[in-house]
Short mmCIF file of C-alpha atoms in Angstrom, two decimals:
data_model
loop_
_atom_site.label_atom_id
_atom_site.label_comp_id
_atom_site.label_asym_id
_atom_site.label_seq_id
_atom_site.Cartn_x
_atom_site.Cartn_y
_atom_site.Cartn_z
CA MET S 1 98.88 79.83 112.36
CA PRO S 2 97.02 81.15 115.34
CA SER S 3 98.67 83.76 117.16
CA THR S 4 98.64 85.85 120.39
CA ILE S 5 97.91 89.24 120.48
CA GLN S 6 98.88 90.83 123.92
CA ASN S 7 97.90 94.28 125.50
CA VAL S 8 94.78 95.31 123.46
CA ARG S 9 91.28 95.36 125.07
CA ILE S 10 87.97 95.78 123.27
CA VAL S 11 86.39 98.87 125.05
CA GLY S 12 82.95 99.26 123.33
CA ILE S 13 80.74 98.12 120.44
CA ALA S 14 77.74 100.11 119.06
CA ALA S 15 75.70 99.21 115.81
CA SER S 16 73.76 101.19 113.46
CA ILE S 17 70.73 99.67 111.15
CA PRO S 18 68.33 101.26 108.79
CA GLN S 19 64.90 101.80 110.40
CA ASN S 20 63.19 100.32 107.40
CA ASN S 21 62.33 96.82 108.07
CA GLU S 22 61.40 94.34 104.98
CA PRO S 23 59.87 91.13 106.44
CA VAL S 24 60.53 88.46 103.90
CA LEU S 25 56.89 87.04 104.10
CA GLU S 26 55.65 90.45 102.77
CA SER S 27 58.46 90.58 100.19
CA ASN S 28 57.72 90.07 96.62
CA TYR S 29 60.24 87.19 96.40
CA GLY S 30 58.45 84.13 94.71
CA THR S 31 55.15 82.91 95.88
CA LEU S 32 53.80 82.71 99.64
CA GLU S 33 54.82 79.24 99.68
CA GLU S 34 58.40 79.78 98.49
CA ARG S 35 58.91 82.62 101.15
CA LYS S 36 57.68 80.24 103.83
CA LYS S 37 60.08 77.68 102.55
CA PHE S 38 62.87 80.11 102.55
CA ILE S 39 62.45 81.34 106.17
CA LYS S 40 62.17 77.87 107.26
CA THR S 41 65.51 76.84 105.56
CA THR S 42 67.45 80.10 106.17
CA GLY S 43 66.02 81.37 109.37
CA ILE S 44 65.82 84.72 108.15
CA GLU S 45 62.11 86.57 108.69
CA ASN S 46 63.33 90.43 108.64
CA ARG S 47 65.87 92.43 107.20
CA ARG S 48 66.63 96.03 107.59
CA VAL S 49 66.99 97.69 104.05
CA SER S 50 68.61 101.06 103.54
CA PRO S 51 67.39 103.65 101.24
CA THR S 52 69.29 104.47 98.47
CA ALA S 53 70.36 107.78 100.31
CA ILE S 54 71.97 105.96 103.05
CA CYS S 55 75.15 104.23 102.42
CA THR S 56 77.41 101.79 104.63
CA SER S 57 79.45 104.79 105.69
CA ASP S 58 76.38 106.47 106.88
CA LEU S 59 75.56 103.52 109.17
CA ALA S 60 78.89 103.28 110.24
CA CYS S 61 79.44 106.91 110.97
CA ALA S 62 76.21 106.69 113.06
CA ALA S 63 77.39 104.07 114.97
CA ALA S 64 80.86 105.35 115.41
CA GLU S 65 79.29 108.64 116.73
CA LYS S 66 76.97 107.06 119.42
CA LEU S 67 80.09 105.17 120.40
CA LEU S 68 82.35 107.95 120.73
CA GLU S 69 79.66 109.81 122.81
CA GLU S 70 79.08 106.96 125.25
CA LEU S 71 82.92 106.23 125.76
CA GLN S 72 83.62 109.97 126.25
CA TRP S 73 87.01 109.54 124.28
CA ASP S 74 88.89 112.40 123.28
CA ARG S 75 88.67 112.20 119.30
CA ASN S 76 92.31 113.49 119.25
CA GLU S 77 93.64 110.62 121.05
CA ILE S 78 92.29 108.27 118.28
CA ASP S 79 95.26 107.21 116.04
CA LEU S 80 93.67 104.43 113.73
CA LEU S 81 90.43 103.81 111.75
CA ILE S 82 89.99 100.85 109.71
CA PHE S 83 86.83 100.42 107.60
CA VAL S 84 85.94 96.76 106.62
CA SER S 85 83.11 96.60 103.60
CA GLN S 86 82.34 95.64 100.21
CA SER S 87 80.29 98.29 99.98
CA PRO S 88 82.48 101.52 99.95
CA ASP S 89 81.41 105.03 98.91
CA TYR S 90 83.69 105.44 95.89
CA MET S 91 85.97 103.08 94.04
CA VAL S 92 88.76 105.65 95.25
CA PRO S 93 89.53 107.23 97.46
CA ALA S 94 89.31 104.70 100.46
CA THR S 95 85.90 105.22 102.75
CA ALA S 96 88.04 105.13 105.72
CA ILE S 97 89.79 108.66 105.01
CA VAL S 98 86.45 110.11 104.10
CA LEU S 99 85.12 108.85 107.90
CA GLN S 100 88.22 110.31 109.36
CA ASN S 101 87.09 113.90 108.50
CA ARG S 102 83.40 113.13 108.99
CA LEU S 103 84.35 111.98 112.59
CA LYS S 104 86.61 114.84 113.14
CA LEU S 105 89.38 112.60 113.98
CA PRO S 106 93.01 114.09 114.07
CA HIS S 107 95.14 114.01 110.99
CA SER S 108 97.61 111.95 112.96
CA SER S 109 95.13 108.91 112.68
CA ALA S 110 95.79 106.39 109.85
CA ALA S 111 92.63 105.71 108.09
CA PHE S 112 92.29 102.75 105.45
CA ASP S 113 89.94 100.27 104.01
CA VAL S 114 89.84 96.44 103.85
CA ASN S 115 87.70 94.79 101.28
CA LEU S 116 86.25 91.82 103.01
CA GLY S 117 82.51 90.83 103.91
CA CYS S 118 81.44 87.73 105.90
CA SER S 119 84.80 87.30 107.51
CA GLY S 120 85.69 90.95 107.66
CA TYR S 121 85.06 91.37 111.46
CA THR S 122 87.48 88.76 112.63
CA TYR S 123 89.90 90.06 110.05
CA GLY S 124 89.34 93.49 111.20
CA LEU S 125 90.13 92.63 114.82
CA SER S 126 92.96 90.81 114.15
CA ILE S 127 94.52 93.41 112.15
CA MET S 128 93.72 96.53 114.25
CA SER S 129 94.52 94.71 117.36
CA SER S 130 98.03 93.27 115.74
CA MET S 131 98.62 96.91 115.06
CA ILE S 132 97.81 98.22 118.69
CA SER S 133 99.93 95.57 120.04
CA ALA S 134 102.98 96.36 118.05
CA GLY S 135 103.04 99.71 120.15
CA LYS S 136 102.77 102.45 117.64
CA PHE S 137 98.82 102.90 117.82
CA ARG S 138 96.86 103.42 121.03
CA LYS S 139 93.17 103.76 120.22
CA GLY S 140 91.33 102.40 117.43
CA LEU S 141 88.01 102.45 115.71
CA LEU S 142 87.05 99.29 113.81
CA LEU S 143 84.11 100.19 111.43
CA VAL S 144 82.74 97.03 109.47
CA GLY S 145 79.29 96.59 107.68
CA ASP S 146 77.96 96.47 104.38
CA THR S 147 74.61 97.33 102.57
CA SER S 148 74.19 94.26 100.69
CA ALA S 149 70.34 94.53 100.69
CA ARG S 150 70.12 98.26 99.43
CA GLY S 151 68.65 98.48 95.72
CA VAL S 152 68.91 94.84 95.05
CA LYS S 153 65.93 93.27 92.93
CA LEU S 154 64.79 89.87 94.58
CA SER S 155 64.22 87.29 91.74
CA ILE S 156 63.49 83.85 92.50
CA GLU S 157 64.20 82.89 88.91
CA GLU S 158 68.11 84.11 89.36
CA GLY S 159 68.18 83.05 92.87
CA VAL S 160 68.28 86.66 94.15
CA ALA S 161 66.92 85.65 97.55
CA PRO S 162 66.21 88.04 100.84
CA LEU S 163 69.42 86.74 102.10
CA PHE S 164 71.02 89.96 103.24
CA GLY S 165 70.25 92.95 105.60
CA ASP S 166 72.12 96.27 105.99
CA ALA S 167 74.19 97.12 109.04
CA ALA S 168 77.30 98.46 110.22
CA THR S 169 79.17 98.32 113.39
CA ALA S 170 81.93 100.36 115.38
CA THR S 171 84.19 98.45 117.77
CA ALA S 172 86.54 100.47 120.06
CA LEU S 173 89.76 98.87 120.76
CA GLU S 174 92.82 100.35 122.84
CA TRP S 175 96.07 99.59 124.16
CA CYS S 176 95.96 98.08 127.60
CA GLU S 177 98.62 96.54 129.15
CA ASP S 178 96.83 93.96 131.54
CA ALA S 179 94.27 92.87 129.08
CA PRO S 180 93.82 89.24 128.45
CA PRO S 181 95.34 87.92 125.27
CA ILE S 182 93.34 88.39 122.05
CA TYR S 183 93.88 84.99 119.93
CA SER S 184 93.56 85.02 116.31
CA ASP S 185 93.80 82.99 113.19
CA LEU S 186 93.07 84.31 109.66
CA TYR S 187 93.03 81.88 106.48
CA SER S 188 92.08 82.43 102.59
CA ASP S 189 91.71 80.39 99.70
CA GLY S 190 91.29 82.36 96.55
CA SER S 191 90.35 79.48 94.47
CA GLY S 192 86.85 80.10 95.52
CA TYR S 193 87.04 83.58 94.31
CA GLU S 194 83.96 83.65 91.86
CA ALA S 195 81.69 81.98 94.40
CA ILE S 196 80.86 85.30 95.93
CA MET S 197 81.36 88.06 93.48
CA HIS S 198 80.88 91.63 92.09
CA PHE S 199 82.16 90.84 88.70
CA TYR S 200 81.80 94.39 86.92
CA GLY S 201 83.10 97.72 88.03
CA ALA S 202 86.74 97.42 88.52
CA ALA S 203 89.98 97.24 86.56
CA ARG S 204 89.37 93.60 85.11
CA ASN S 205 85.72 94.07 83.79
CA PRO S 206 84.92 97.81 83.82
CA PHE S 207 81.41 98.43 83.75
CA PRO S 208 79.98 98.13 79.89
CA LYS S 209 76.85 100.40 79.50
CA GLU S 210 74.50 97.52 78.43
CA LYS S 211 75.18 95.70 81.65
CA PHE S 212 73.14 98.22 83.56
CA GLU S 213 70.24 97.30 81.43
CA TYR S 214 67.85 94.41 82.39
CA TYR S 215 67.03 91.68 79.74
CA VAL S 216 65.07 88.54 79.52
CA ASN S 217 67.28 85.61 78.85
CA ASN S 218 66.41 82.26 77.03
CA GLU S 219 64.33 81.06 79.91
CA GLY S 220 62.28 84.18 79.97
CA ASN S 221 64.19 85.47 83.32
CA VAL S 222 64.72 88.91 83.84
CA ILE S 223 68.52 89.63 84.51
CA ILE S 224 70.92 92.12 85.19
CA ASP S 225 74.28 91.53 85.17
CA THR S 226 75.61 93.99 87.50
CA GLN S 227 74.11 92.56 90.33
CA PHE S 228 75.99 90.70 93.31
CA ARG S 229 76.67 86.70 92.17
CA LEU S 230 76.41 84.22 94.91
CA ASP S 231 77.12 80.48 94.34
CA GLY S 232 75.15 79.15 97.20
CA LEU S 233 76.28 75.62 97.03
CA GLU S 234 79.85 76.32 96.80
CA ILE S 235 79.65 78.56 99.69
CA PHE S 236 77.87 75.94 101.43
CA ASN S 237 80.72 73.35 100.72
CA PHE S 238 83.49 75.61 101.88
CA SER S 239 81.65 76.63 105.01
CA ILE S 240 80.84 73.16 106.37
CA ARG S 241 84.45 72.11 105.16
CA GLU S 242 86.58 75.10 106.70
CA VAL S 243 84.94 76.38 109.43
CA PRO S 244 84.54 73.24 111.82
CA PRO S 245 88.61 72.37 111.57
CA ALA S 246 89.31 76.42 112.25
CA ILE S 247 87.20 76.46 115.50
CA LYS S 248 89.04 73.14 116.71
CA LYS S 249 92.46 74.64 116.10
CA ILE S 250 91.99 77.74 117.67
CA LEU S 251 90.61 76.00 120.79
CA ALA S 252 93.62 73.79 120.78
CA PHE S 253 95.96 76.42 120.54
CA THR S 254 94.53 78.03 123.55
CA GLU S 255 94.31 74.71 125.24
CA LYS S 256 90.49 75.53 125.75
CA ASN S 257 87.29 73.21 125.31
CA ILE S 258 83.84 73.95 124.67
CA ASP S 259 82.98 74.52 128.29
CA ASP S 260 85.55 77.31 128.87
CA ILE S 261 83.79 79.23 125.85
CA ASP S 262 80.51 81.39 127.25
CA ALA S 263 79.58 82.15 123.59
CA PHE S 264 80.29 81.12 120.11
CA LEU S 265 79.52 83.83 117.67
CA PHE S 266 79.46 82.66 113.97
CA HIS S 267 78.96 84.80 111.01
CA GLN S 268 74.96 84.81 110.32
CA ALA S 269 75.07 83.20 106.96
CA ASN S 270 71.91 81.06 106.93
CA MET S 271 70.17 78.56 109.44
CA LEU S 272 70.75 75.40 107.53
CA MET S 273 74.26 76.10 107.10
CA ASN S 274 75.22 77.40 110.67
CA GLU S 275 73.18 74.58 112.45
CA ILE S 276 75.25 72.10 110.20
CA ILE S 277 78.37 73.71 111.66
CA ARG S 278 77.03 73.77 115.51
CA LYS S 279 76.08 70.32 115.25
CA ASN S 280 79.39 69.02 113.84
CA LEU S 281 81.06 70.85 116.51
CA LYS S 282 78.67 69.30 119.22
CA LEU S 283 77.98 72.99 120.62
CA PRO S 284 74.99 73.22 122.76
CA LEU S 285 72.38 75.68 121.19
CA GLU S 286 72.51 78.08 124.13
CA LYS S 287 76.24 79.08 123.43
CA VAL S 288 75.34 79.93 120.01
CA PRO S 289 73.25 83.04 119.54
CA TYR S 290 71.40 83.73 116.40
CA THR S 291 69.88 87.06 114.80
CA LEU S 292 68.90 85.70 111.49
CA LYS S 293 65.32 86.03 112.27
CA GLU S 294 65.69 89.53 113.11
CA PHE S 295 68.46 90.87 110.61
CA GLY S 296 69.45 88.31 108.03
CA ASN S 297 72.87 88.20 106.79
CA THR S 298 74.62 91.50 107.36
CA SER S 299 78.12 90.51 106.00
CA SER S 300 80.85 91.74 108.49
CA ALA S 301 78.41 93.33 110.70
CA THR S 302 76.67 89.79 111.88
CA ILE S 303 79.11 88.94 114.60
CA PRO S 304 79.01 92.46 116.53
CA LEU S 305 75.56 92.93 115.70
CA THR S 306 74.66 89.43 117.30
CA LEU S 307 76.82 90.12 120.13
CA LEU S 308 74.72 93.67 120.86
CA HIS S 309 71.43 92.15 120.23
CA LYS S 310 71.85 89.08 122.20
CA LEU S 311 74.57 89.48 124.78
CA SER S 312 75.03 93.23 125.47
CA LYS S 313 73.87 92.69 129.00
CA GLU S 314 76.70 89.89 129.57
CA ILE S 315 79.62 91.68 127.82
CA GLN S 316 78.76 94.88 129.65
CA THR S 317 78.66 93.41 133.09
CA LYS S 318 80.67 90.27 133.50
CA PRO S 319 83.87 88.70 131.95
CA MET S 320 83.01 86.91 128.83
CA THR S 321 85.19 84.49 126.77
CA LEU S 322 84.06 84.69 123.20
CA LEU S 323 85.01 82.77 120.07
CA MET S 324 83.99 84.41 116.78
CA CYS S 325 84.53 83.21 113.85
CA GLY S 326 83.71 84.81 110.18
CA PHE S 327 83.81 83.05 107.06
CA GLY S 328 82.86 83.74 103.21
CA VAL S 329 83.89 85.75 100.51
CA GLY S 330 87.00 85.04 98.87
CA PHE S 331 87.05 82.34 100.10
CA SER S 332 88.46 83.98 103.67
CA TRP S 333 87.81 82.96 106.96
CA GLY S 334 89.06 83.84 110.65
CA THR S 335 88.65 83.03 113.99
CA VAL S 336 88.99 85.40 117.23
CA LEU S 337 89.11 84.07 120.75
CA CYS S 338 89.09 86.60 123.40
CA GLN S 339 88.19 87.44 126.94
CA THR S 340 86.01 90.70 127.12
CA ASN S 341 85.31 92.51 130.64
CA GLY S 342 82.94 95.22 130.74
CA VAL S 343 82.42 96.28 127.12
CA VAL S 344 80.56 99.61 126.71
CA CYS S 345 77.50 98.66 124.58
CA PRO S 346 74.94 101.44 123.52
CA ASP S 347 71.63 100.75 122.25
CA ILE S 348 71.48 100.10 118.44
CA VAL S 349 71.03 103.35 116.49
CA GLU S 350 68.03 103.23 113.89
CA LEU S 351 68.70 105.32 110.70
CA MET O 1 74.35 52.69 101.00
CA HIS O 2 70.99 51.43 99.81
CA PRO O 3 69.00 53.23 96.92
CA ASP O 4 65.89 53.05 98.55
CA GLU O 5 67.21 54.60 101.97
CA PHE O 6 68.93 57.32 99.51
CA ILE O 7 65.50 57.91 97.99
CA ARG O 8 63.88 58.51 101.21
CA ASN O 9 66.57 60.65 102.41
CA PHE O 10 66.23 62.79 99.13
CA ALA O 11 62.44 63.04 99.61
CA ASP O 12 62.88 64.05 103.28
CA ALA O 13 65.38 66.81 102.21
CA VAL O 14 63.45 68.40 99.17
CA GLU O 15 60.16 68.10 101.48
CA ASP O 16 56.60 67.43 100.28
CA ILE O 17 57.79 64.48 97.79
CA GLU O 18 56.11 61.06 98.17
CA PRO O 19 59.29 58.75 98.40
CA GLY O 20 56.94 56.17 96.25
CA SER O 21 56.78 58.70 93.45
CA LEU O 22 60.58 58.69 92.94
CA SER O 23 63.29 56.01 91.48
CA LEU O 24 66.66 56.06 90.32
CA ASP O 25 65.44 57.15 86.72
CA THR O 26 63.61 60.48 87.99
CA ASN O 27 64.98 63.44 86.70
CA PHE O 28 65.27 65.56 89.85
CA ARG O 29 65.61 68.86 88.30
CA GLU O 30 62.07 68.16 86.39
CA LEU O 31 60.44 67.84 90.10
CA GLU O 32 58.06 70.61 90.93
CA ASN O 33 59.66 71.14 94.18
CA TRP O 34 63.14 71.47 92.90
CA SER O 35 64.75 74.78 93.58
CA SER O 36 68.05 76.44 94.53
CA ILE O 37 66.88 75.70 98.22
CA ALA O 38 66.13 72.32 97.28
CA ALA O 39 69.43 71.75 95.78
CA LEU O 40 71.15 73.33 99.28
CA MET O 41 69.00 70.98 101.54
CA THR O 42 70.15 68.10 99.05
CA LEU O 43 73.78 68.66 99.55
CA ALA O 44 72.99 69.06 103.44
CA MET O 45 71.31 65.74 103.47
CA ILE O 46 74.42 64.04 101.49
CA TYR O 47 76.83 65.72 104.06
CA SER O 48 75.14 64.87 107.16
CA GLU O 49 74.14 61.12 105.95
CA TYR O 50 76.88 60.03 103.73
CA SER O 51 79.77 62.54 105.10
CA VAL O 52 80.91 63.50 101.55
CA GLN O 53 80.81 66.58 99.89
CA ILE O 54 79.19 67.09 96.32
CA THR O 55 80.28 70.08 94.39
CA GLY O 56 77.76 72.72 92.79
CA ASN O 57 79.50 71.22 89.45
CA GLU O 58 79.06 67.56 90.29
CA LEU O 59 75.38 68.17 90.83
CA GLU O 60 75.15 70.02 87.40
CA THR O 61 76.20 66.93 85.81
CA CYS O 62 73.94 64.78 87.24
CA LYS O 63 70.49 64.15 85.45
CA THR O 64 68.73 61.47 87.42
CA LEU O 65 68.72 60.34 91.20
CA GLY O 66 70.58 57.19 89.85
CA ASP O 67 73.39 59.56 88.77
CA LEU O 68 73.38 61.41 91.89
CA PHE O 69 73.35 58.05 93.98
CA THR O 70 76.49 56.64 91.70
CA THR O 71 78.50 60.18 92.20
CA ILE O 72 77.86 59.84 96.15
CA ASN O 73 78.68 56.08 96.21
CA SER O 74 81.90 56.77 94.31
CA LYS O 75 83.02 59.50 96.80
CA VAL O 76 82.07 57.23 99.79
CA LEU O 77 84.19 54.17 98.56
CA GLU O 78 86.93 56.73 97.69
CA LYS O 79 86.82 57.82 101.29
CA ALA O 80 86.84 54.24 102.66
#
């Protein structure tokens, strides 16, 4: 059910991406024709790909440092740190706790991880703003992102396409008594759990040694079992089925219509799917910013990265009513409708 | 829903195919242009033209364009 979260303000947003850009056209994915077709369908032309030395936590840390510097926050006043990612540093402990120390936050801050990808920003915003709204926490840092592109071998036979880019963002939220309400609505449907999956490595299927090795299957394709699995068709069906009603529901709940929203920020999955959703909802293109061309799909970071890349001037200088929708892994999806005013947006940091 | 129209829509979705070279007997998986992206484009076309969703498994069980046509048709009728 949609809910209303009072007394929380989005203070600032920062992002960090790897310096290394890998244009899809120059990648070793398929033939030139196949790459052109891929770009035409997905809208993805460039991706930032981390070297193995840079983990999601490193990007998140750089974004958080930049944001804290810009905000001039006293680190001792931060009492909540949430890290939303599917690429943590370790199985155990949670990366947020490691980051508490790296960011020199006080021991009095609560820190934990949330295991989510494409829906992660809307989930993260809802979780953190609800916790602050409840009164116990005052200042929080929400770190989201993934390094889904790092170390992945592209293979057209196995459908491992250059969809993903690496990025992480930091969002600062604080208790603010006269802040306009944040509306949020979260969903899940675990029957789709196999559609986006890391099959090996945790308790159900521990890593068997041979799964790290490449082998050639019956069709002559080179395969490694431990890479990320995606079922593109099921993800497509899920997204076009669930996203439009979720947008309509939060609009109805807040008694707003399309004209009241300054920008619709969708998770950047791929152009084909996102455009079907946009057209289904009859949203004007100018209200639906895209950054697929520049960054590809950066998992939970797509929404804040798109905000920074496309609308940083607007959200810094004037009140903006934003409707965000993250959707993907699990399946899980969520919407957040909020009004921002004067959000601090430092330049995107390149690592 | 007419088969000729469906074949034209399919050819448009997959791109660079002459609709005249296709029939309901065509095994679409053996087409030179068939790929995971073509599969996605096909599902997108089915959704926007016929307002029904075909699952990955349903697509998997279709061998020919005729099979796909029948699957879509039964969903359209189910919905009506």
